[in-house]
Amino acid sequence: MDSQDYVKLGYHYLITHFLKFMLVPLVMAVLFTNVSLLTLNQLQYNLVGVISLITFAIFGCTVFFMSRPRSVYLVDYSCYLPPSDQKVSYQKFMNNSSLIQDFSESSLEFQRKILVRSGLGEETYLPESIHCTPPRPTMAAAREEAEQVIFGALDNLFENTKINPREIGVLVVNCSLFNPTPSLSAMIVNKYKLRGNVKSFNLGGMGCSAGVIAIDLASDMLQIHRNTFALVVSTENITQNWYFGNKKAMLIPNCLFRVGGSAVLLSNKPLDRKRSKYKLVHTVRTHKGSDEKAFSCVYQEQDECLKTGVSLSKDLMAIAGEALKTNITTLGPLVLPISEQILFFATFVAKRLFNAKKQKPYIPDFKLAFDHFCIHAGGRAVIDELEKSLKLSPRHVEASRMTLHRFGNTSSSSIWYELAYTEAKGRMRKGNRVWQIAFGSGFKCNSAVWVALRDVEPSFKNPWEHCIDRYPVKIDL
């Protein structure tokens, strides 16, 4: 740490505690002066005023406690670990792809290059339907994949929390590309016999950031419905969304997306605070869909041969960067210490007043606000860009890089595999703040902020428990 870092830390400490330094002596002086001036006669004459003041204070406190938002606790969560026979190495991926007659030699070579540079390891998972020769992209196979992932995560969650599924009052399921009838939420209600008045929601077409959207929706529902649990299930389905054409922009998802899913149990019951892992502090959602380029940068469509896939635009990273700026502009004042807000505001004013166009905008130091970062493992480029933009260290993005390496891009559930990695490493301490940030089609950038309520240990069947000792691994960048 150089002298500049020490100066910044000193400035941060001084500004953060400035009000305490100034207000405490001032309040003590005022109290001492007032008490010394009061006499017994004055107290008697002002008895009515004192009683009125106390009554007003009690009324104000009652209104405050009745109207403040209910706390939302994360009791526990579970991430699905596929069976070992669904692992796909680089060689197996290329061998299976070469057996698909739809792919040209150029497309096969393109996929090989993307795979090598992707940041994915040799142990990611693809559904059984894609392992078949030829692949089996049927509705029945897609349902089978959904059931394996969703029920696998939920069985583990219910086993760990010991709650009765009929206690669930709110159910939110998000899956972007597979939305059958009956819905995935109905499938869960049927499997676990949830009660008839459960408030169920099914979110589709919202991309990799839908996990945070689902948390935000569940949190809003918990503000309305008292003394209940909310269940949030996040997944994606690969079986019917594997691209069998030769358009390069639509081949990239084949190389990045892998099997995965998560189930999260939330509660608004005050008594659940003691057994919960985290408390939800903030959710911030940013939608750039009004811009045409942003709207179409992740787009499901058919190619010239009428083969369906998801096309990724070359402008994706630039659009993601703009969405990130908008998101952190809203999030910053909620989480950053006053010292960082002053620096940001001063730079902004100076740039406007003196028209200093060449002066770079001040990027707040989010490391002062958060202890852990769960950046959506959308791809190596996404993690690289956020590491650079937010001036993070390799350790801050370790959970994201290792999740991408071990599980690939599991879409909206990736931020939960990252949180599980941090817990498996034994790094989560009471009071630590976690920033989950994800990007998705539309185009969206969404954030969720959590605070640890205790030193968090990994839950039973943590997806990393069988391999955490091998991580972190070195990744050639």
PDB file of C-alpha atoms in Angstrom, residues 164-166 188-196:
ATOM      1  CA  ASN A 164     -42.846 -28.112   4.988  1.00  0.00           C
ATOM      2  CA  PRO A 165     -43.449 -27.067   1.341  1.00  0.00           C
ATOM      3  CA  ARG A 166     -47.024 -26.176   2.285  1.00  0.00           C
ATOM      4  CA  ILE A 188     -43.361 -27.280  -8.656  1.00  0.00           C
ATOM      5  CA  VAL A 189     -46.798 -26.853  -7.074  1.00  0.00           C
ATOM      6  CA  ASN A 190     -47.783 -30.273  -8.395  1.00  0.00           C
ATOM      7  CA  LYS A 191     -44.592 -32.039  -7.303  1.00  0.00           C
ATOM      8  CA  TYR A 192     -44.451 -30.672  -3.751  1.00  0.00           C
ATOM      9  CA  LYS A 193     -48.210 -30.234  -3.219  1.00  0.00           C
ATOM     10  CA  LEU A 194     -48.000 -26.552  -2.390  1.00  0.00           C
ATOM     11  CA  ARG A 195     -51.163 -25.046  -0.963  1.00  0.00           C
ATOM     12  CA  GLY A 196     -53.918 -23.806  -3.227  1.00  0.00           C
TER      13      GLY A 196
END
